[in-house]
Amino acid sequence: MTATAPSPAEGGQITDAQGRVELAPGVIPTDSGYYNDDLRPLPAAQRTWQTYNFMALWVGMAHCIPSWTLASGLVALGMDWRQAVFTIALANVIVLLPMLLTGHAGPKYGIPFPVLARASFGLRGANLPAMIRAAVACGWFGIQTWIGGQGIFVLLGGVLGADWAAYGHVGGQPWPLWLCFLLFWALQIAIIHRGMETLRRFENWAAPFVIVGAIVLLVWMTDKAGGLGPLLDQPSQLGWGADFWPVFFPALMGMIGFWSTLSLNIPDFTRFGKGQRAQVWGQSLGLPTTMTLFAVLSVLVTSGSQAVYGEAVWDPVQLAGRADNKIGLLYALVTVLVATISVNLAANVVSPAYDLAHLAPKLINFRTGALITGVVGVLIFPWKLIESPDVYIFTWLGTVGGLLGTVAGILIADYWLLRRTHLDLPDLYRPHGRYWYAAGWNWRAVLAFAVGGVLAVGGSHTVPGSQGPFPADGLIPFLKPLADYGWAVGLASALVLYTLLMLPLMAKERRLMGS
C-alpha cells in the first residue's frame, strides 16, 4: 500500500505507507493569504533528497572560511589546538540534537520552517520567529559575502601582481575590494534565483571539490614546512583549570550559535528528504564529523605556516595569497569561491527567502525574498561584525545563539512533547483553525520567547579590556551569570515555560475531540 485515501477524520490530509503526509487535492484554496507555491507542503513525490544530498549539503556548508577560522578565534582567546578542536566538536554534537528534532517535520509534512512555527506561534505569530531568523541570516549573508569578496581581492592580487593600494581607497578600503564584494554578491543572487533544485546540484559537486581543496592546501603547506611545525606543541595560555572554564563555556555557546540558525530552519531543507532515515543519517554523518575534521585541518595547515613564515597565518585566503605559483593561486581562488557560495546560499539565503515569503505570501515569493536578503546583507555593514574575535564570537554568535535557542525550545516542546509529531496540515494554512489561537497569535509562545530571551541574553556583557557593545556589568546585572550559557538557558527555559502554559489548552482540545 502506498497511500491511504483521505477521510473526514484525517481532515483532508493523506498519509502514505512511509508516514509522509500531504494535502488532499483542493483542501486549501490557492488564493488563501497564508499559502503560496513556495510555502505549500511539498508533495511526497517531490521529496527526493537522499542521505548523500544531506551529507553534501553539510560538507558544503561546513567547509567555509568562517568554519576554518573558528579554531583561530579560540586560539586567539588563549586555547591551544586541542582545546579549540574539543570545543568545536562538542558544540556540533550538541547542536545536532535540536537539528534532528526540528528537521523531523520536513520529510513527514513537506513544510518549511515558518509554516512549522505556525503550530506553536499561530498563523500570524509565526512571523515573529521567522523575522528574527531572517534578520540573523541577512547578517550572516553579508558576513560571508564580505569574506568571499576579500578572498577574491587577495587572490586576484596574487595572480595579477596588482598593488591594490595604488588604486585609492573608499570608506577605508581599496575600491577594488568593494568591486570584488559587489561582484561576488551578484554571482550568488544569480545562482539562487534559479531555485532549490539548482542549489541541490551545486552542493552535490561543491562538497567534494572543497574537501579536495582543503587537502591540497594541507599537502602544499606540509611540503613547504618540511613537517607540521611547532604549533601542535604550543601550550595553552589558559591551562585546564580555573582560567579555562570561564572562556570555555561562552565559547561553547558561541560555537553552538554558529549553527543554531540552521537548527531552526533545517525543515527548509529536510522537506525535500525522501524519509527520516535520509535526513537523520545525512545530518549525523555530515555535520559533527565535517566540522571537527575542518577544525583539525585548519590547525595543521596553520602549524605549517608558522614553520614557513615565522608566524601563524590563520586566514586561509591570506595564506594562499602567499603562494608564488599562479596556477595554485587560481585553484585557491576557485576553491574559495565555491566554498563560500556553497555555505552562503544554503545557510543564509534559503531561510530568509522562505521567511520573507511567509511575511507576505501574495507579494513575496522565494526569489524576491532572496533578493531582499541580499540587499539587507549589504546594509548591515558586515565588515563591522567581524573586526575582532570578541565581537564575532561573544557578541554576534553568543547573542544570536541565545535568542535562537529560545525559539528552538518552543518548537521542540510543541512538536515533540505536546503534539507528539502529529500536526493538522490543512489548519497550518487556513485562518480560524486549530492554530489560529487569538487573532492568529499564540500568546503563550510569545511569552515563553520573551522570558527565555531575557534570561538568555539579558546578562550579556563586555569583558573588560575587550571590544563590545554591552556594559561590563551586563544589560541586566543579576542575569550576568547566565550569559555564558545563553543558548542552553534560552532553549531550556522556553521549552519548560511553553510546555507548562500549553498543557491546559492541550487538555481542553483532547476533551473536545473525545466528546
Short mmCIF file of C-alpha atoms in Angstrom, two decimals:
data_model
loop_
_atom_site.label_atom_id
_atom_site.label_comp_id
_atom_site.label_asym_id
_atom_site.label_seq_id
_atom_site.Cartn_x
_atom_site.Cartn_y
_atom_site.Cartn_z
CA MET A 1 0.00 0.00 0.00
CA THR A 2 1.44 3.38 -0.97
CA ALA A 3 -1.21 5.76 0.31
CA THR A 4 -4.47 5.93 2.16
CA ALA A 5 -7.44 7.86 0.86
CA PRO A 6 -8.41 10.99 2.77
CA SER A 7 -11.23 10.67 5.25
CA PRO A 8 -13.15 13.20 7.36
CA ALA A 9 -11.20 12.02 10.41
CA GLU A 10 -7.95 12.93 8.68
CA GLY A 11 -9.20 16.41 7.87
CA GLY A 12 -8.16 16.34 4.21
CA GLN A 13 -4.59 15.08 4.55
CA ILE A 14 -3.17 11.91 3.03
CA THR A 15 -0.62 9.66 4.75
CA ASP A 16 1.39 7.13 2.77
CA ALA A 17 2.98 3.88 3.93
CA GLN A 18 6.20 5.71 4.88
CA GLY A 19 4.33 8.08 7.17
CA ARG A 20 4.69 11.05 4.82
CA VAL A 21 1.72 13.42 4.93
CA GLU A 22 0.42 15.66 2.16
CA LEU A 23 -2.68 17.71 1.48
CA ALA A 24 -5.64 16.18 -0.29
CA PRO A 25 -6.43 17.99 -3.57
CA GLY A 26 -8.49 21.17 -3.20
CA VAL A 27 -8.40 21.26 0.60
CA ILE A 28 -6.75 24.70 0.75
CA PRO A 29 -7.83 27.37 -1.75
CA THR A 30 -4.84 28.70 -3.62
CA ASP A 31 -5.97 32.28 -3.00
CA SER A 32 -5.56 31.87 0.76
CA GLY A 33 -3.48 34.65 2.30
CA TYR A 34 -1.38 32.03 4.09
CA TYR A 35 -0.47 29.94 1.06
CA ASN A 36 1.73 30.21 -1.98
CA ASP A 37 3.74 27.78 -4.10
CA ASP A 38 6.89 28.24 -2.01
CA LEU A 39 5.15 27.67 1.35
CA ARG A 40 2.85 24.82 0.32
CA PRO A 41 3.51 21.30 1.64
CA LEU A 42 5.79 19.62 -0.86
CA PRO A 43 4.06 16.59 -2.44
CA ALA A 44 5.57 13.28 -1.32
CA ALA A 45 6.66 12.50 -4.89
CA GLN A 46 8.88 15.61 -4.84
CA ARG A 47 10.64 14.67 -1.60
CA THR A 48 13.63 13.03 -3.25
CA TRP A 49 16.78 14.01 -1.34
CA GLN A 50 18.83 11.02 -0.19
CA THR A 51 21.42 10.62 2.59
CA TYR A 52 24.20 11.80 0.27
CA ASN A 53 22.36 15.01 -0.57
CA PHE A 54 22.17 15.97 3.12
CA MET A 55 25.79 14.94 3.69
CA ALA A 56 26.86 17.02 0.71
CA LEU A 57 24.81 19.94 1.99
CA TRP A 58 26.63 19.88 5.33
CA VAL A 59 30.05 19.30 3.84
CA GLY A 60 29.45 22.24 1.53
CA MET A 61 28.26 24.45 4.40
CA ALA A 62 30.87 23.44 6.97
CA HIS A 63 33.86 23.77 4.63
CA CYS A 64 33.97 27.54 4.54
CA ILE A 65 36.32 30.29 5.65
CA PRO A 66 34.44 31.17 8.88
CA SER A 67 34.49 27.49 9.90
CA TRP A 68 38.22 27.39 9.18
CA THR A 69 38.84 30.46 11.32
CA LEU A 70 36.70 29.32 14.27
CA ALA A 71 39.71 27.49 15.70
CA SER A 72 41.85 30.57 15.18
CA GLY A 73 39.39 32.69 17.12
CA LEU A 74 39.50 30.28 20.05
CA VAL A 75 43.30 30.11 19.97
CA ALA A 76 43.39 33.91 19.94
CA LEU A 77 41.41 33.73 23.18
CA GLY A 78 44.14 31.58 24.77
CA MET A 79 43.22 27.97 23.97
CA ASP A 80 45.67 25.51 22.48
CA TRP A 81 44.73 23.48 19.40
CA ARG A 82 43.41 20.53 21.42
CA GLN A 83 41.08 22.72 23.46
CA ALA A 84 39.86 24.53 20.34
CA VAL A 85 39.10 21.32 18.43
CA PHE A 86 37.43 19.80 21.51
CA THR A 87 35.19 22.85 21.94
CA ILE A 88 34.14 22.86 18.29
CA ALA A 89 33.50 19.10 18.21
CA LEU A 90 31.41 19.14 21.39
CA ALA A 91 29.36 22.14 20.22
CA ASN A 92 28.45 20.43 16.97
CA VAL A 93 27.42 17.20 18.66
CA ILE A 94 25.17 19.23 20.98
CA VAL A 95 23.56 21.34 18.25
CA LEU A 96 22.92 18.23 16.13
CA LEU A 97 20.19 17.05 18.53
CA PRO A 98 17.77 20.01 18.12
CA MET A 99 18.61 19.98 14.42
CA LEU A 100 17.38 16.41 14.06
CA LEU A 101 14.31 17.10 16.21
CA THR A 102 13.14 20.15 14.25
CA GLY A 103 14.18 18.52 10.97
CA HIS A 104 11.72 15.66 11.53
CA ALA A 105 8.74 17.72 10.35
CA GLY A 106 10.35 18.28 6.95
CA PRO A 107 10.19 14.77 5.44
CA LYS A 108 6.94 13.99 7.27
CA TYR A 109 4.89 17.04 6.23
CA GLY A 110 6.94 18.70 3.48
CA ILE A 111 6.71 22.11 5.17
CA PRO A 112 9.36 24.84 5.63
CA PHE A 113 10.35 26.35 8.98
CA PRO A 114 7.92 29.33 9.09
CA VAL A 115 4.96 27.03 8.44
CA LEU A 116 6.12 24.65 11.20
CA ALA A 117 6.32 27.66 13.55
CA ARG A 118 2.62 28.33 12.93
CA ALA A 119 1.72 25.32 15.07
CA SER A 120 3.25 26.95 18.15
CA PHE A 121 3.18 30.72 17.46
CA GLY A 122 -0.01 30.91 15.38
CA LEU A 123 -0.51 31.69 11.70
CA ARG A 124 0.35 35.35 12.20
CA GLY A 125 2.58 34.93 15.24
CA ALA A 126 4.95 32.71 13.23
CA ASN A 127 6.22 35.90 11.60
CA LEU A 128 7.99 36.72 14.89
CA PRO A 129 10.49 33.82 14.86
CA ALA A 130 10.61 33.94 11.06
CA MET A 131 11.70 37.58 11.01
CA ILE A 132 14.26 37.02 13.79
CA ARG A 133 15.70 34.10 11.83
CA ALA A 134 15.63 36.16 8.62
CA ALA A 135 17.46 39.06 10.27
CA VAL A 136 20.19 36.74 11.52
CA ALA A 137 20.52 35.11 8.11
CA CYS A 138 20.81 38.51 6.42
CA GLY A 139 23.65 39.35 8.80
CA TRP A 140 25.40 36.07 8.03
CA PHE A 141 24.88 36.53 4.30
CA GLY A 142 26.61 39.90 4.50
CA ILE A 143 29.50 38.49 6.56
CA GLN A 144 30.07 35.58 4.20
CA THR A 145 29.82 37.80 1.12
CA TRP A 146 32.35 40.23 2.57
CA ILE A 147 34.72 37.35 3.37
CA GLY A 148 34.29 35.94 -0.14
CA GLY A 149 34.94 39.37 -1.67
CA GLN A 150 38.11 39.67 0.40
CA GLY A 151 39.20 36.27 -0.86
CA ILE A 152 38.76 37.29 -4.48
CA PHE A 153 40.58 40.57 -3.81
CA VAL A 154 43.62 38.93 -2.18
CA LEU A 155 43.98 36.05 -4.61
CA LEU A 156 43.45 38.17 -7.71
CA GLY A 157 46.18 40.44 -6.42
CA GLY A 158 48.50 37.43 -6.33
CA VAL A 159 47.54 36.33 -9.83
CA LEU A 160 47.71 39.78 -11.42
CA GLY A 161 50.55 41.11 -9.31
CA ALA A 162 48.39 44.13 -8.54
CA ASP A 163 49.19 46.70 -5.90
CA TRP A 164 45.60 47.41 -4.92
CA ALA A 165 46.59 50.21 -2.56
CA ALA A 166 47.64 52.26 -5.57
CA TYR A 167 44.05 52.39 -6.79
CA GLY A 168 42.84 54.61 -3.95
CA HIS A 169 40.53 53.97 -1.02
CA VAL A 170 36.81 54.34 -0.42
CA GLY A 171 35.44 54.05 3.12
CA GLY A 172 38.83 52.98 4.41
CA GLN A 173 39.15 50.07 1.92
CA PRO A 174 40.73 49.84 -1.57
CA TRP A 175 37.98 50.40 -4.11
CA PRO A 176 38.80 47.13 -5.98
CA LEU A 177 37.85 45.32 -2.74
CA TRP A 178 34.40 46.89 -2.89
CA LEU A 179 34.14 45.85 -6.54
CA CYS A 180 35.05 42.24 -5.67
CA PHE A 181 32.47 42.31 -2.88
CA LEU A 182 29.70 43.51 -5.20
CA LEU A 183 30.61 41.06 -7.99
CA PHE A 184 30.56 38.17 -5.55
CA TRP A 185 27.19 39.37 -4.24
CA ALA A 186 25.74 39.43 -7.75
CA LEU A 187 27.05 35.93 -8.55
CA GLN A 188 25.29 34.44 -5.53
CA ILE A 189 21.99 36.16 -6.26
CA ALA A 190 22.12 34.86 -9.84
CA ILE A 191 22.57 31.25 -8.66
CA ILE A 192 19.82 31.25 -6.02
CA HIS A 193 17.45 32.92 -8.48
CA ARG A 194 17.33 29.61 -10.34
CA GLY A 195 15.75 27.86 -7.32
CA MET A 196 16.31 25.00 -4.87
CA GLU A 197 16.97 22.27 -7.44
CA THR A 198 19.91 24.27 -8.81
CA LEU A 199 21.19 24.66 -5.25
CA ARG A 200 20.97 20.88 -4.68
CA ARG A 201 23.00 20.15 -7.80
CA PHE A 202 25.55 22.82 -6.86
CA GLU A 203 26.01 21.35 -3.36
CA ASN A 204 26.48 17.82 -4.73
CA TRP A 205 29.62 18.71 -6.66
CA ALA A 206 30.80 21.59 -4.46
CA ALA A 207 31.22 19.36 -1.38
CA PRO A 208 33.94 17.02 -2.77
CA PHE A 209 35.62 19.91 -4.60
CA VAL A 210 36.08 21.87 -1.38
CA ILE A 211 37.35 18.82 0.51
CA VAL A 212 39.99 18.24 -2.15
CA GLY A 213 40.93 21.93 -1.99
CA ALA A 214 41.48 21.79 1.77
CA ILE A 215 43.61 18.64 1.49
CA VAL A 216 45.66 20.20 -1.32
CA LEU A 217 46.33 23.20 0.93
CA LEU A 218 47.45 20.87 3.73
CA VAL A 219 49.78 18.89 1.44
CA TRP A 220 51.27 22.08 -0.03
CA MET A 221 51.91 23.64 3.36
CA THR A 222 53.30 20.44 4.87
CA ASP A 223 55.73 20.11 1.96
CA LYS A 224 56.95 23.71 2.32
CA ALA A 225 57.29 23.35 6.09
CA GLY A 226 59.11 20.04 6.00
CA GLY A 227 56.60 18.86 8.60
CA LEU A 228 53.70 20.20 10.59
CA GLY A 229 55.71 22.79 12.52
CA PRO A 230 55.77 23.74 16.16
CA LEU A 231 52.19 24.89 16.65
CA LEU A 232 50.98 21.50 17.87
CA ASP A 233 53.32 21.83 20.83
CA GLN A 234 52.24 25.38 21.70
CA PRO A 235 50.89 25.31 25.27
CA SER A 236 47.52 26.69 26.26
CA GLN A 237 47.56 30.12 27.86
CA LEU A 238 44.59 29.03 29.97
CA GLY A 239 45.50 25.54 31.12
CA TRP A 240 42.66 23.23 32.14
CA GLY A 241 41.95 24.88 35.47
CA ALA A 242 40.17 27.97 36.77
CA ASP A 243 41.27 30.16 33.84
CA PHE A 244 39.94 27.76 31.19
CA TRP A 245 36.29 27.30 32.13
CA PRO A 246 35.25 31.00 32.11
CA VAL A 247 36.41 31.07 28.47
CA PHE A 248 35.22 27.58 27.54
CA PHE A 249 31.50 27.91 28.32
CA PRO A 250 30.81 31.19 26.46
CA ALA A 251 32.99 29.92 23.62
CA LEU A 252 30.99 26.67 23.55
CA MET A 253 27.74 28.66 23.37
CA GLY A 254 29.27 30.75 20.58
CA MET A 255 30.22 27.64 18.62
CA ILE A 256 26.69 26.29 19.10
CA GLY A 257 25.41 29.67 17.96
CA PHE A 258 27.38 29.20 14.72
CA TRP A 259 24.85 26.58 13.57
CA SER A 260 21.92 27.45 15.85
CA THR A 261 20.40 29.26 12.90
CA LEU A 262 20.21 26.01 10.93
CA SER A 263 18.82 24.12 13.92
CA LEU A 264 15.70 26.24 13.46
CA ASN A 265 15.21 26.37 9.72
CA ILE A 266 16.53 22.91 8.84
CA PRO A 267 12.96 21.93 7.76
CA ASP A 268 13.56 24.26 4.79
CA PHE A 269 15.90 21.50 3.56
CA THR A 270 14.58 18.31 5.15
CA ARG A 271 11.19 18.94 3.49
CA PHE A 272 12.94 17.68 0.33
CA GLY A 273 14.06 14.47 2.10
CA LYS A 274 12.79 11.11 0.90
CA GLY A 275 12.32 9.98 4.50
CA GLN A 276 13.55 10.31 8.08
CA ARG A 277 16.47 7.94 7.54
CA ALA A 278 17.90 10.20 4.83
CA GLN A 279 17.82 13.36 6.98
CA VAL A 280 18.97 11.67 10.22
CA TRP A 281 21.91 9.79 8.72
CA GLY A 282 22.80 12.57 6.30
CA GLN A 283 22.99 15.20 9.03
CA SER A 284 24.64 12.93 11.62
CA LEU A 285 27.36 11.90 9.20
CA GLY A 286 27.71 15.34 7.66
CA LEU A 287 27.78 17.94 10.46
CA PRO A 288 29.86 16.91 13.53
CA THR A 289 32.44 14.92 11.58
CA THR A 290 32.95 17.60 8.94
CA MET A 291 33.27 20.48 11.40
CA THR A 292 35.74 18.57 13.57
CA LEU A 293 37.82 17.49 10.59
CA PHE A 294 37.89 21.03 9.24
CA ALA A 295 39.00 22.39 12.62
CA VAL A 296 41.86 19.87 12.68
CA LEU A 297 42.84 20.74 9.11
CA SER A 298 42.92 24.45 9.95
CA VAL A 299 45.24 23.83 12.89
CA LEU A 300 47.58 21.57 10.91
CA VAL A 301 47.83 23.97 7.97
CA THR A 302 48.43 26.89 10.31
CA SER A 303 51.12 24.86 12.06
CA GLY A 304 52.93 24.57 8.76
CA SER A 305 52.55 28.31 8.12
CA GLN A 306 54.30 29.06 11.40
CA ALA A 307 57.28 26.93 10.37
CA VAL A 308 57.47 28.53 6.91
CA TYR A 309 56.69 32.19 7.61
CA GLY A 310 57.60 32.55 11.26
CA GLU A 311 54.02 33.46 12.17
CA ALA A 312 50.71 31.64 12.38
CA VAL A 313 48.62 32.63 9.35
CA TRP A 314 45.12 31.53 10.37
CA ASP A 315 43.25 33.06 7.42
CA PRO A 316 43.37 30.53 4.53
CA VAL A 317 42.92 33.31 1.96
CA GLN A 318 45.90 35.24 3.30
CA LEU A 319 47.88 32.00 3.42
CA ALA A 320 47.04 31.03 -0.17
CA GLY A 321 47.86 34.59 -1.22
CA ARG A 322 51.49 33.96 -0.24
CA ALA A 323 51.89 31.23 -2.84
CA ASP A 324 54.28 32.06 -5.67
CA ASN A 325 52.55 29.77 -8.19
CA LYS A 326 49.86 31.46 -10.27
CA ILE A 327 48.16 28.18 -11.15
CA GLY A 328 47.97 27.39 -7.46
CA LEU A 329 46.54 30.83 -6.77
CA LEU A 330 43.86 30.37 -9.43
CA TYR A 331 42.93 26.99 -7.94
CA ALA A 332 42.74 28.58 -4.48
CA LEU A 333 40.58 31.37 -5.89
CA VAL A 334 38.08 28.91 -7.37
CA THR A 335 38.05 26.88 -4.13
CA VAL A 336 37.31 29.97 -2.05
CA LEU A 337 34.53 30.97 -4.42
CA VAL A 338 32.91 27.53 -4.40
CA ALA A 339 33.24 27.09 -0.63
CA THR A 340 31.80 30.48 0.26
CA ILE A 341 28.95 30.33 -2.25
CA SER A 342 28.09 26.82 -1.06
CA VAL A 343 27.61 27.79 2.58
CA ASN A 344 26.17 31.22 1.97
CA LEU A 345 23.37 30.17 -0.35
CA ALA A 346 22.34 27.13 1.67
CA ALA A 347 22.66 28.58 5.17
CA ASN A 348 21.87 32.26 4.68
CA VAL A 349 19.62 32.76 1.66
CA VAL A 350 17.19 29.84 1.65
CA SER A 351 15.81 30.56 5.13
CA PRO A 352 15.15 34.32 4.82
CA ALA A 353 13.72 33.78 1.36
CA TYR A 354 11.07 31.48 2.87
CA ASP A 355 10.69 33.71 5.95
CA LEU A 356 10.07 36.83 3.89
CA ALA A 357 7.67 34.94 1.64
CA HIS A 358 5.81 33.95 4.81
CA LEU A 359 5.51 37.62 5.80
CA ALA A 360 3.51 38.47 2.66
CA PRO A 361 2.78 35.28 0.66
CA LYS A 362 0.90 37.09 -2.10
CA LEU A 363 3.56 39.77 -2.62
CA ILE A 364 6.87 37.97 -1.96
CA ASN A 365 7.96 34.66 -3.44
CA PHE A 366 11.18 32.72 -2.85
CA ARG A 367 13.20 34.61 -5.45
CA THR A 368 12.01 38.04 -4.26
CA GLY A 369 12.84 37.07 -0.68
CA ALA A 370 16.34 36.07 -1.77
CA LEU A 371 16.90 39.45 -3.41
CA ILE A 372 15.70 41.29 -0.28
CA THR A 373 18.12 39.18 1.77
CA GLY A 374 20.98 40.20 -0.47
CA VAL A 375 20.19 43.90 -0.14
CA VAL A 376 19.79 43.80 3.65
CA GLY A 377 23.00 41.77 3.93
CA VAL A 378 24.90 44.74 2.49
CA LEU A 379 23.11 47.37 4.56
CA ILE A 380 24.08 45.83 7.93
CA PHE A 381 27.77 46.69 7.31
CA PRO A 382 29.10 43.11 7.73
CA TRP A 383 32.74 44.27 7.80
CA LYS A 384 32.00 45.77 11.22
CA LEU A 385 30.74 42.49 12.70
CA ILE A 386 33.98 40.59 12.20
CA GLU A 387 36.52 43.20 13.27
CA SER A 388 37.61 41.25 16.38
CA PRO A 389 37.21 37.73 17.88
CA ASP A 390 35.46 39.23 20.92
CA VAL A 391 32.71 40.85 18.84
CA TYR A 392 32.45 37.90 16.46
CA ILE A 393 32.32 35.03 18.99
CA PHE A 394 30.77 36.58 22.09
CA THR A 395 28.64 39.49 20.85
CA TRP A 396 27.43 38.18 17.49
CA LEU A 397 27.42 34.39 17.88
CA GLY A 398 26.61 34.39 21.59
CA THR A 399 23.66 36.78 21.39
CA VAL A 400 22.26 35.21 18.24
CA GLY A 401 22.60 31.74 19.73
CA GLY A 402 20.74 32.75 22.88
CA LEU A 403 17.73 34.12 21.01
CA LEU A 404 17.53 31.30 18.51
CA GLY A 405 17.91 28.68 21.24
CA THR A 406 14.76 30.13 22.79
CA VAL A 407 12.77 29.62 19.57
CA ALA A 408 14.17 26.10 19.20
CA GLY A 409 12.96 25.23 22.70
CA ILE A 410 9.41 26.31 21.82
CA LEU A 411 9.37 24.40 18.52
CA ILE A 412 10.68 21.20 20.13
CA ALA A 413 8.26 21.42 23.05
CA ASP A 414 5.28 21.96 20.75
CA TYR A 415 6.12 19.38 18.08
CA TRP A 416 7.55 16.59 20.24
CA LEU A 417 6.31 16.96 23.82
CA LEU A 418 2.80 18.31 23.26
CA ARG A 419 1.74 17.13 19.79
CA ARG A 420 3.93 14.00 19.58
CA THR A 421 4.77 14.92 15.92
CA HIS A 422 1.08 14.98 14.89
CA LEU A 423 0.02 18.14 13.01
CA ASP A 424 -3.20 19.09 11.29
CA LEU A 425 -1.66 20.01 7.95
CA PRO A 426 -4.63 21.90 6.41
CA ASP A 427 -5.05 24.02 9.55
CA LEU A 428 -1.50 25.28 9.13
CA TYR A 429 -2.78 27.20 6.09
CA ARG A 430 -6.28 28.36 6.99
CA PRO A 431 -7.37 31.04 9.43
CA HIS A 432 -9.71 30.30 12.32
CA GLY A 433 -8.47 26.72 12.54
CA ARG A 434 -6.62 24.86 15.26
CA TYR A 435 -3.54 27.10 15.03
CA TRP A 436 -5.33 30.43 14.87
CA TYR A 437 -5.33 30.89 18.68
CA ALA A 438 -6.20 34.58 19.36
CA ALA A 439 -6.31 36.59 16.10
CA GLY A 440 -3.54 34.42 14.69
CA TRP A 441 -1.20 34.75 17.70
CA ASN A 442 -0.42 32.27 20.47
CA TRP A 443 0.37 34.49 23.45
CA ARG A 444 1.87 31.50 25.29
CA ALA A 445 4.62 31.14 22.70
CA VAL A 446 5.29 34.88 22.68
CA LEU A 447 5.54 34.95 26.48
CA ALA A 448 7.85 31.93 26.56
CA PHE A 449 10.03 33.55 23.90
CA ALA A 450 10.19 36.85 25.80
CA VAL A 451 11.08 35.22 29.12
CA GLY A 452 13.57 32.81 27.57
CA GLY A 453 15.16 35.59 25.54
CA VAL A 454 15.63 37.85 28.55
CA LEU A 455 17.17 35.01 30.57
CA ALA A 456 19.43 34.02 27.67
CA VAL A 457 20.83 37.42 26.65
CA GLY A 458 19.82 39.78 29.45
CA GLY A 459 23.15 39.30 31.17
CA SER A 460 25.20 39.97 28.03
CA HIS A 461 28.33 41.89 28.98
CA THR A 462 31.65 43.02 27.57
CA VAL A 463 34.78 41.56 29.10
CA PRO A 464 36.99 44.36 30.49
CA GLY A 465 39.73 45.27 28.06
CA SER A 466 37.90 43.91 25.01
CA GLN A 467 35.58 45.39 22.41
CA GLY A 468 31.83 45.03 22.61
CA PRO A 469 28.55 46.96 22.82
CA PHE A 470 27.41 45.73 26.23
CA PRO A 471 28.11 47.24 29.69
CA ALA A 472 30.73 45.44 31.76
CA ASP A 473 28.15 44.56 34.45
CA GLY A 474 25.67 43.20 31.89
CA LEU A 475 22.48 44.60 30.42
CA ILE A 476 20.67 43.19 33.46
CA PRO A 477 23.40 42.76 36.10
CA PHE A 478 21.78 39.98 38.16
CA LEU A 479 21.44 37.86 34.98
CA LYS A 480 25.14 38.18 34.15
CA PRO A 481 26.00 34.66 35.46
CA LEU A 482 23.61 33.16 32.89
CA ALA A 483 25.15 34.98 29.90
CA ASP A 484 27.88 32.40 29.39
CA TYR A 485 25.25 29.70 28.85
CA GLY A 486 22.86 31.74 26.67
CA TRP A 487 21.84 29.10 24.12
CA ALA A 488 21.23 26.40 26.72
CA VAL A 489 19.40 28.80 29.07
CA GLY A 490 17.17 30.09 26.27
CA LEU A 491 16.31 26.63 24.96
CA ALA A 492 15.61 25.05 28.36
CA SER A 493 13.66 27.93 29.91
CA ALA A 494 11.44 28.48 26.86
CA LEU A 495 10.82 24.74 26.46
CA VAL A 496 9.70 24.33 30.09
CA LEU A 497 7.62 27.52 30.27
CA TYR A 498 5.87 26.92 26.94
CA THR A 499 5.02 23.35 27.91
CA LEU A 500 3.51 24.45 31.22
CA LEU A 501 1.49 27.22 29.58
CA MET A 502 0.15 24.94 26.85
CA LEU A 503 -0.85 21.94 28.98
CA PRO A 504 -4.32 23.32 29.94
CA LEU A 505 -5.09 24.19 26.30
CA MET A 506 -3.96 20.77 25.04
CA ALA A 507 -6.06 19.05 27.72
CA LYS A 508 -9.11 21.07 26.61
CA GLU A 509 -8.50 20.10 22.96
CA ARG A 510 -8.33 16.43 23.86
CA ARG A 511 -11.58 16.66 25.84
CA LEU A 512 -13.37 18.29 22.90
CA MET A 513 -12.05 15.68 20.47
CA GLY A 514 -13.08 12.91 22.86
CA SER A 515 -16.61 14.26 23.12
#
